[in-house]
Amino acid sequence: MKILLTGFEPFGGSELNPSAAVVEALASDPPAGVELATMVLPVIGIEAGDRVVERIESESPDAVIMLGEATGRPGISIEQIAINLRDYRMTDNAGKVASDEPVVEGGPDAYFASLPIMRMVESIRTIGVPASRSLTAGAFLCNEISYRVLHANAIANRRIPAGFVHLPRLPEQCLDADTPHASMPLDRQIAAVRAILQTL
Amino acid sequence: MKILLTGFEPFGGSELNPSAAVVEALASDPPAGVELATMVLPVIGIEAGDRVVERIESESPDAVIMLGEATGRPGISIEQIAINLRDYRMTDNAGKVASDEPVVEGGPDAYFASLPIMRMVESIRTIGVPASRSLTAGAFLCNEISYRVLHANAIANRRIPAGFVHLPRLPEQCLDADTPHASMPLDRQIAAVRAILQTL
Amino acid sequence: MKILLTGFEPFGGSELNPSAAVVEALASDPPAGVELATMVLPVIGIEAGDRVVERIESESPDAVIMLGEATGRPGISIEQIAINLRDYRMTDNAGKVASDEPVVEGGPDAYFASLPIMRMVESIRTIGVPASRSLTAGAFLCNEISYRVLHANAIANRRIPAGFVHLPRLPEQCLDADTPHASMPLDRQIAAVRAILQTL
Amino acid sequence: MKILLTGFEPFGGSELNPSAAVVEALASDPPAGVELATMVLPVIGIEAGDRVVERIESESPDAVIMLGEATGRPGISIEQIAINLRDYRMTDNAGKVASDEPVVEGGPDAYFASLPIMRMVESIRTIGVPASRSLTAGAFLCNEISYRVLHANAIANRRIPAGFVHLPRLPEQCLDADTPHASMPLDRQIAAVRAILQTL
């Protein structure tokens, strides 16, 4: 089984991004029986979405799992939905913001992830890592690439599992705060994403 | 160096308490050069304080580190202060509540922990675990035993390091929640408390 | 202009629901030029959705604004989206829970509210009341009636403004907590909903 | 009865401070039977404490109520304690920070407010405004002036009610946020502080 696994470069002033670290770790040690194609995407508006969609078209994976960081969330969250909205005040890594615009002009309002969400949540909890379904992935890059992929799959009638998973910050990103954010060590994040891949 | 290290039994419906788990782990594998006396205290009003004070008097440790669980806190927090207030709606394990009463009738309003707090915070961060100073330990049992110990030390003129450290929940305590609390794996909690002991 | 304005009965142990109180206040003092049809709906799964859809069909309003309570949110939130998911552990007022099931079997994944959301947010801020767009209305009754209405409008090709607005708790609901939730006085909530109606 | 009521100037980039607004409102319309002396203090380290202590010595009030803003808190909070610690990363209005230093060299660790705290909490709830006891006023200016006043009263053996009350932000301070903080309208804040003064 060939799975495309993507992460993001660091952004917002941090020098780390758990999603990139997890992708790199699993690239060099994939689950048994899984052929892994990996990408660490730039945190740049349209470019990130373009690149992941092109890779799906060239690579024809059997499933797509996209990873990103959700500052402040304490557990792994499997995203239920991607919405046709781009809206952020925090600049991406090209210095751009967006205000109340569609990801894809004329696209449907939203797509549910084509993932066995609650089965994935259970498989993560089974290894002792907190996890839950999330009902919003925001309206920043994480949502955007998720919408782009689900939209491209719908148009091409590619009936493969695909969706977005938000990861907590790494402890190393929370060492100078007077009041630390929630975080999760890298080894647990890797184990959780490995469990996700094994449900596919 | 002899250090008294205490934790608490589970309470509030949970079957685990990270403080008990950390005490047990360090009891069987103490830091080099440290003689560890350990206790896992009942979550019962006056009894918990009585027992730890008696143990200090019989054991004459060189330092006292008390551990407890702080639901929702994402990092290790070293408590700055213990206050002469007992006030809780959540029952202790004997079914008691308390309303606006002193821990020690006629005692001073509060005691600062006699710990090198910011040095401890730094030593924990050095091993990659989020930590911070906390300005309140609440008005439940954690605060109570801390006040009792600092008060007993003041009265007996025992000039030893003593204070309270709040630990996050364990991931295993956060597996059935739709929205998980912050948590920290046991191995990191053990490493953090080991780092604290090594600053003494 | 005829607007259907709905609220919910109290639920979850509270004796109040700000949405019912706002509906009652505006029913007896509607904005100038607005004919208001109002409903206070039972917090009961399918029944609430059935009743509001039937009323739209019998009443043919020019717009539909549905109100509900969002415990903990500090400002007025205009919901961007309603999703085809019913999933709640907290019982409704008929004692029912729901697990990972669709609101409408075979319906689209989600509908965006057909409201001028950011214009409504601005109109509320103009009168000094905090407001924002929300990207999730949860998967309880609030989301359900919103999905039901947007779905019924889509099927009937009723191109009218319709959507859901979450209100903070009333201060009166936060008087016995040791740590109060966010709340907003009723007069400000009424003024905010009045401002929403006046943007239509 | 003569009461000294103090607030603070705006800080941290805001143009408003609810404590100044409440002081100004009550100065021009004090509760019946109360002679009110008022100050709006600069948010500048030692100066703020110096000025309020000097005013107490020159004015000889029968009670001192100090007000300040607590960003994010949803209700009125009556502070239990002031601690002998000055520690803040956020600059005061003179551009100063402080790190782990005492407010008063050699002073006691902390003072409880000399206020009927739970009676004040009840009197505020009686008028429908959320309120609670708070166990920490932080280690910024609010704590500092509270400590300075309670210490000066202790030294001079002035047995008068004195303490600090944290107020939520005003709604007007929360109008541009994508995710608003908790806030409380000025009229409710004024009513709550009026209720506090009337318990004295």
PDB file of N, CA and C in Angstrom, chain B residues 14-76:
ATOM      1  N   SER B  14     -10.599   9.356  39.249  1.00  0.00           N
ATOM      2  CA  SER B  14      -9.562   8.769  38.401  1.00  0.00           C
ATOM      3  C   SER B  14      -8.947   7.557  39.098  1.00  0.00           C
ATOM      4  N   GLU B  15      -8.439   6.625  38.337  1.00  0.00           N
ATOM      5  CA  GLU B  15      -7.776   5.462  38.936  1.00  0.00           C
ATOM      6  C   GLU B  15      -6.261   5.642  38.981  1.00  0.00           C
ATOM      7  N   LEU B  16      -5.790   6.766  38.478  1.00  0.00           N
ATOM      8  CA  LEU B  16      -4.356   7.032  38.447  1.00  0.00           C
ATOM      9  C   LEU B  16      -4.076   8.377  39.095  1.00  0.00           C
ATOM     10  N   ASN B  17      -2.864   8.539  39.559  1.00  0.00           N
ATOM     11  CA  ASN B  17      -2.366   9.842  39.976  1.00  0.00           C
ATOM     12  C   ASN B  17      -0.895   9.885  39.576  1.00  0.00           C
ATOM     13  N   PRO B  18      -0.536  10.827  38.709  1.00  0.00           N
ATOM     14  CA  PRO B  18       0.860  10.861  38.240  1.00  0.00           C
ATOM     15  C   PRO B  18       1.848  10.991  39.388  1.00  0.00           C
ATOM     16  N   SER B  19       1.434  11.672  40.452  1.00  0.00           N
ATOM     17  CA  SER B  19       2.379  11.887  41.557  1.00  0.00           C
ATOM     18  C   SER B  19       2.735  10.568  42.233  1.00  0.00           C
ATOM     19  N   ALA B  20       1.756   9.664  42.375  1.00  0.00           N
ATOM     20  CA  ALA B  20       2.061   8.353  42.958  1.00  0.00           C
ATOM     21  C   ALA B  20       2.964   7.556  42.022  1.00  0.00           C
ATOM     22  N   ALA B  21       2.668   7.627  40.742  1.00  0.00           N
ATOM     23  CA  ALA B  21       3.464   6.862  39.768  1.00  0.00           C
ATOM     24  C   ALA B  21       4.917   7.350  39.733  1.00  0.00           C
ATOM     25  N   VAL B  22       5.106   8.661  39.818  1.00  0.00           N
ATOM     26  CA  VAL B  22       6.474   9.207  39.798  1.00  0.00           C
ATOM     27  C   VAL B  22       7.217   8.814  41.072  1.00  0.00           C
ATOM     28  N   VAL B  23       6.536   8.887  42.222  1.00  0.00           N
ATOM     29  CA  VAL B  23       7.175   8.508  43.485  1.00  0.00           C
ATOM     30  C   VAL B  23       7.622   7.045  43.442  1.00  0.00           C
ATOM     31  N   GLU B  24       6.725   6.180  42.951  1.00  0.00           N
ATOM     32  CA  GLU B  24       7.070   4.755  42.892  1.00  0.00           C
ATOM     33  C   GLU B  24       8.252   4.492  41.960  1.00  0.00           C
ATOM     34  N   ALA B  25       8.260   5.181  40.822  1.00  0.00           N
ATOM     35  CA  ALA B  25       9.353   4.975  39.866  1.00  0.00           C
ATOM     36  C   ALA B  25      10.694   5.432  40.443  1.00  0.00           C
ATOM     37  N   LEU B  26      10.690   6.581  41.099  1.00  0.00           N
ATOM     38  CA  LEU B  26      11.954   7.095  41.628  1.00  0.00           C
ATOM     39  C   LEU B  26      12.385   6.336  42.889  1.00  0.00           C
ATOM     40  N   ALA B  27      11.432   5.793  43.633  1.00  0.00           N
ATOM     41  CA  ALA B  27      11.784   5.000  44.817  1.00  0.00           C
ATOM     42  C   ALA B  27      12.647   3.807  44.419  1.00  0.00           C
ATOM     43  N   SER B  28      12.343   3.213  43.280  1.00  0.00           N
ATOM     44  CA  SER B  28      13.089   2.020  42.872  1.00  0.00           C
ATOM     45  C   SER B  28      14.295   2.368  42.008  1.00  0.00           C
ATOM     46  N   ASP B  29      14.457   3.631  41.667  1.00  0.00           N
ATOM     47  CA  ASP B  29      15.603   4.049  40.851  1.00  0.00           C
ATOM     48  C   ASP B  29      15.954   5.499  41.161  1.00  0.00           C
ATOM     49  N   PRO B  30      16.449   5.753  42.385  1.00  0.00           N
ATOM     50  CA  PRO B  30      16.713   7.144  42.789  1.00  0.00           C
ATOM     51  C   PRO B  30      17.938   7.719  42.068  1.00  0.00           C
ATOM     52  N   PRO B  31      18.028   9.057  41.985  1.00  0.00           N
ATOM     53  CA  PRO B  31      19.215   9.689  41.399  1.00  0.00           C
ATOM     54  C   PRO B  31      20.464   9.301  42.198  1.00  0.00           C
ATOM     55  N   ALA B  32      21.581   9.258  41.525  1.00  0.00           N
ATOM     56  CA  ALA B  32      22.844   8.928  42.184  1.00  0.00           C
ATOM     57  C   ALA B  32      23.112   9.918  43.322  1.00  0.00           C
ATOM     58  N   GLY B  33      23.520   9.393  44.440  1.00  0.00           N
ATOM     59  CA  GLY B  33      23.892  10.260  45.564  1.00  0.00           C
ATOM     60  C   GLY B  33      22.722  10.719  46.406  1.00  0.00           C
ATOM     61  N   VAL B  34      21.519  10.261  46.050  1.00  0.00           N
ATOM     62  CA  VAL B  34      20.338  10.666  46.800  1.00  0.00           C
ATOM     63  C   VAL B  34      19.755   9.466  47.534  1.00  0.00           C
ATOM     64  N   GLU B  35      19.560   9.639  48.841  1.00  0.00           N
ATOM     65  CA  GLU B  35      18.790   8.646  49.594  1.00  0.00           C
ATOM     66  C   GLU B  35      17.353   9.130  49.642  1.00  0.00           C
ATOM     67  N   LEU B  36      16.444   8.319  49.107  1.00  0.00           N
ATOM     68  CA  LEU B  36      15.071   8.783  48.945  1.00  0.00           C
ATOM     69  C   LEU B  36      14.156   8.107  49.967  1.00  0.00           C
ATOM     70  N   ALA B  37      13.441   8.932  50.751  1.00  0.00           N
ATOM     71  CA  ALA B  37      12.336   8.422  51.573  1.00  0.00           C
ATOM     72  C   ALA B  37      11.059   8.804  50.852  1.00  0.00           C
ATOM     73  N   THR B  38      10.142   7.875  50.667  1.00  0.00           N
ATOM     74  CA  THR B  38       8.947   8.178  49.873  1.00  0.00           C
ATOM     75  C   THR B  38       7.658   7.849  50.614  1.00  0.00           C
ATOM     76  N   MET B  39       6.622   8.565  50.264  1.00  0.00           N
ATOM     77  CA  MET B  39       5.282   8.332  50.815  1.00  0.00           C
ATOM     78  C   MET B  39       4.264   8.583  49.703  1.00  0.00           C
ATOM     79  N   VAL B  40       3.219   7.740  49.658  1.00  0.00           N
ATOM     80  CA  VAL B  40       2.055   8.056  48.835  1.00  0.00           C
ATOM     81  C   VAL B  40       0.906   8.315  49.801  1.00  0.00           C
ATOM     82  N   LEU B  41       0.464   9.569  49.849  1.00  0.00           N
ATOM     83  CA  LEU B  41      -0.449  10.025  50.895  1.00  0.00           C
ATOM     84  C   LEU B  41      -1.906   9.821  50.512  1.00  0.00           C
ATOM     85  N   PRO B  42      -2.773   9.583  51.513  1.00  0.00           N
ATOM     86  CA  PRO B  42      -4.208   9.548  51.241  1.00  0.00           C
ATOM     87  C   PRO B  42      -4.716  10.962  50.949  1.00  0.00           C
ATOM     88  N   VAL B  43      -5.702  11.059  50.048  1.00  0.00           N
ATOM     89  CA  VAL B  43      -6.282  12.376  49.744  1.00  0.00           C
ATOM     90  C   VAL B  43      -7.376  12.652  50.770  1.00  0.00           C
ATOM     91  N   ILE B  44      -6.921  12.835  52.007  1.00  0.00           N
ATOM     92  CA  ILE B  44      -7.844  13.035  53.129  1.00  0.00           C
ATOM     93  C   ILE B  44      -7.300  14.168  53.976  1.00  0.00           C
ATOM     94  N   GLY B  45      -8.142  15.196  54.071  1.00  0.00           N
ATOM     95  CA  GLY B  45      -7.850  16.479  54.718  1.00  0.00           C
ATOM     96  C   GLY B  45      -6.664  16.480  55.647  1.00  0.00           C
ATOM     97  N   ILE B  46      -6.932  16.461  56.947  1.00  0.00           N
ATOM     98  CA  ILE B  46      -5.888  16.695  57.931  1.00  0.00           C
ATOM     99  C   ILE B  46      -4.896  15.530  57.991  1.00  0.00           C
ATOM    100  N   GLU B  47      -5.398  14.316  57.681  1.00  0.00           N
ATOM    101  CA  GLU B  47      -4.541  13.137  57.800  1.00  0.00           C
ATOM    102  C   GLU B  47      -3.292  13.225  56.933  1.00  0.00           C
ATOM    103  N   ALA B  48      -3.464  13.706  55.707  1.00  0.00           N
ATOM    104  CA  ALA B  48      -2.308  13.786  54.798  1.00  0.00           C
ATOM    105  C   ALA B  48      -1.230  14.689  55.377  1.00  0.00           C
ATOM    106  N   GLY B  49      -1.648  15.851  55.879  1.00  0.00           N
ATOM    107  CA  GLY B  49      -0.674  16.786  56.449  1.00  0.00           C
ATOM    108  C   GLY B  49      -0.018  16.222  57.692  1.00  0.00           C
ATOM    109  N   ASP B  50      -0.836  15.596  58.561  1.00  0.00           N
ATOM    110  CA  ASP B  50      -0.277  14.997  59.787  1.00  0.00           C
ATOM    111  C   ASP B  50       0.822  13.993  59.436  1.00  0.00           C
ATOM    112  N   ARG B  51       0.538  13.133  58.460  1.00  0.00           N
ATOM    113  CA  ARG B  51       1.479  12.059  58.157  1.00  0.00           C
ATOM    114  C   ARG B  51       2.790  12.562  57.594  1.00  0.00           C
ATOM    115  N   VAL B  52       2.717  13.572  56.723  1.00  0.00           N
ATOM    116  CA  VAL B  52       3.979  14.043  56.142  1.00  0.00           C
ATOM    117  C   VAL B  52       4.804  14.805  57.186  1.00  0.00           C
ATOM    118  N   VAL B  53       4.135  15.560  58.053  1.00  0.00           N
ATOM    119  CA  VAL B  53       4.880  16.280  59.099  1.00  0.00           C
ATOM    120  C   VAL B  53       5.528  15.288  60.075  1.00  0.00           C
ATOM    121  N   GLU B  54       4.766  14.262  60.471  1.00  0.00           N
ATOM    122  CA  GLU B  54       5.349  13.232  61.358  1.00  0.00           C
ATOM    123  C   GLU B  54       6.574  12.577  60.732  1.00  0.00           C
ATOM    124  N   ARG B  55       6.482  12.308  59.440  1.00  0.00           N
ATOM    125  CA  ARG B  55       7.592  11.640  58.762  1.00  0.00           C
ATOM    126  C   ARG B  55       8.833  12.533  58.711  1.00  0.00           C
ATOM    127  N   ILE B  56       8.594  13.833  58.493  1.00  0.00           N
ATOM    128  CA  ILE B  56       9.735  14.760  58.503  1.00  0.00           C
ATOM    129  C   ILE B  56      10.398  14.725  59.877  1.00  0.00           C
ATOM    130  N   GLU B  57       9.580  14.717  60.915  1.00  0.00           N
ATOM    131  CA  GLU B  57      10.146  14.747  62.275  1.00  0.00           C
ATOM    132  C   GLU B  57      10.883  13.451  62.617  1.00  0.00           C
ATOM    133  N   SER B  58      10.377  12.339  62.135  1.00  0.00           N
ATOM    134  CA  SER B  58      11.038  11.068  62.455  1.00  0.00           C
ATOM    135  C   SER B  58      12.241  10.808  61.541  1.00  0.00           C
ATOM    136  N   GLU B  59      12.184  11.331  60.329  1.00  0.00           N
ATOM    137  CA  GLU B  59      13.171  10.968  59.290  1.00  0.00           C
ATOM    138  C   GLU B  59      14.300  11.999  59.178  1.00  0.00           C
ATOM    139  N   SER B  60      14.002  13.238  59.582  1.00  0.00           N
ATOM    140  CA  SER B  60      14.980  14.336  59.443  1.00  0.00           C
ATOM    141  C   SER B  60      15.633  14.393  58.056  1.00  0.00           C
ATOM    142  N   PRO B  61      14.807  14.556  56.998  1.00  0.00           N
ATOM    143  CA  PRO B  61      15.391  14.639  55.657  1.00  0.00           C
ATOM    144  C   PRO B  61      16.111  15.975  55.465  1.00  0.00           C
ATOM    145  N   ASP B  62      16.965  16.014  54.436  1.00  0.00           N
ATOM    146  CA  ASP B  62      17.669  17.256  54.098  1.00  0.00           C
ATOM    147  C   ASP B  62      16.839  18.153  53.190  1.00  0.00           C
ATOM    148  N   ALA B  63      15.781  17.592  52.622  1.00  0.00           N
ATOM    149  CA  ALA B  63      14.896  18.370  51.742  1.00  0.00           C
ATOM    150  C   ALA B  63      13.580  17.614  51.602  1.00  0.00           C
ATOM    151  N   VAL B  64      12.514  18.354  51.261  1.00  0.00           N
ATOM    152  CA  VAL B  64      11.186  17.746  51.074  1.00  0.00           C
ATOM    153  C   VAL B  64      10.594  18.238  49.759  1.00  0.00           C
ATOM    154  N   ILE B  65      10.301  17.293  48.864  1.00  0.00           N
ATOM    155  CA  ILE B  65       9.596  17.634  47.619  1.00  0.00           C
ATOM    156  C   ILE B  65       8.274  16.892  47.628  1.00  0.00           C
ATOM    157  N   MET B  66       7.192  17.672  47.586  1.00  0.00           N
ATOM    158  CA  MET B  66       5.848  17.083  47.567  1.00  0.00           C
ATOM    159  C   MET B  66       5.280  17.209  46.160  1.00  0.00           C
ATOM    160  N   LEU B  67       4.687  16.112  45.675  1.00  0.00           N
ATOM    161  CA  LEU B  67       4.135  16.095  44.314  1.00  0.00           C
ATOM    162  C   LEU B  67       2.620  15.917  44.360  1.00  0.00           C
ATOM    163  N   GLY B  68       1.939  16.488  43.368  1.00  0.00           N
ATOM    164  CA  GLY B  68       0.490  16.303  43.233  1.00  0.00           C
ATOM    165  C   GLY B  68       0.072  16.552  41.795  1.00  0.00           C
ATOM    166  N   GLU B  69      -1.175  16.217  41.499  1.00  0.00           N
ATOM    167  CA  GLU B  69      -1.691  16.369  40.136  1.00  0.00           C
ATOM    168  C   GLU B  69      -2.455  17.672  39.978  1.00  0.00           C
ATOM    169  N   ALA B  70      -2.207  18.364  38.876  1.00  0.00           N
ATOM    170  CA  ALA B  70      -2.975  19.572  38.554  1.00  0.00           C
ATOM    171  C   ALA B  70      -3.658  19.363  37.212  1.00  0.00           C
ATOM    172  N   THR B  71      -4.919  18.958  37.260  1.00  0.00           N
ATOM    173  CA  THR B  71      -5.675  18.688  36.037  1.00  0.00           C
ATOM    174  C   THR B  71      -5.660  19.909  35.115  1.00  0.00           C
ATOM    175  N   GLY B  72      -5.265  19.683  33.881  1.00  0.00           N
ATOM    176  CA  GLY B  72      -5.337  20.743  32.882  1.00  0.00           C
ATOM    177  C   GLY B  72      -4.045  21.497  32.667  1.00  0.00           C
ATOM    178  N   ARG B  73      -3.131  21.451  33.638  1.00  0.00           N
ATOM    179  CA  ARG B  73      -1.869  22.178  33.426  1.00  0.00           C
ATOM    180  C   ARG B  73      -0.975  21.374  32.474  1.00  0.00           C
ATOM    181  N   PRO B  74      -0.377  22.062  31.470  1.00  0.00           N
ATOM    182  CA  PRO B  74       0.379  21.339  30.460  1.00  0.00           C
ATOM    183  C   PRO B  74       1.835  21.060  30.820  1.00  0.00           C
ATOM    184  N   GLY B  75       2.391  21.746  31.810  1.00  0.00           N
ATOM    185  CA  GLY B  75       3.802  21.536  32.147  1.00  0.00           C
ATOM    186  C   GLY B  75       3.964  21.297  33.640  1.00  0.00           C
ATOM    187  N   ILE B  76       5.216  21.019  34.008  1.00  0.00           N
ATOM    188  CA  ILE B  76       5.563  20.885  35.424  1.00  0.00           C
ATOM    189  C   ILE B  76       5.466  22.262  36.058  1.00  0.00           C
TER     190      ILE B  76
END
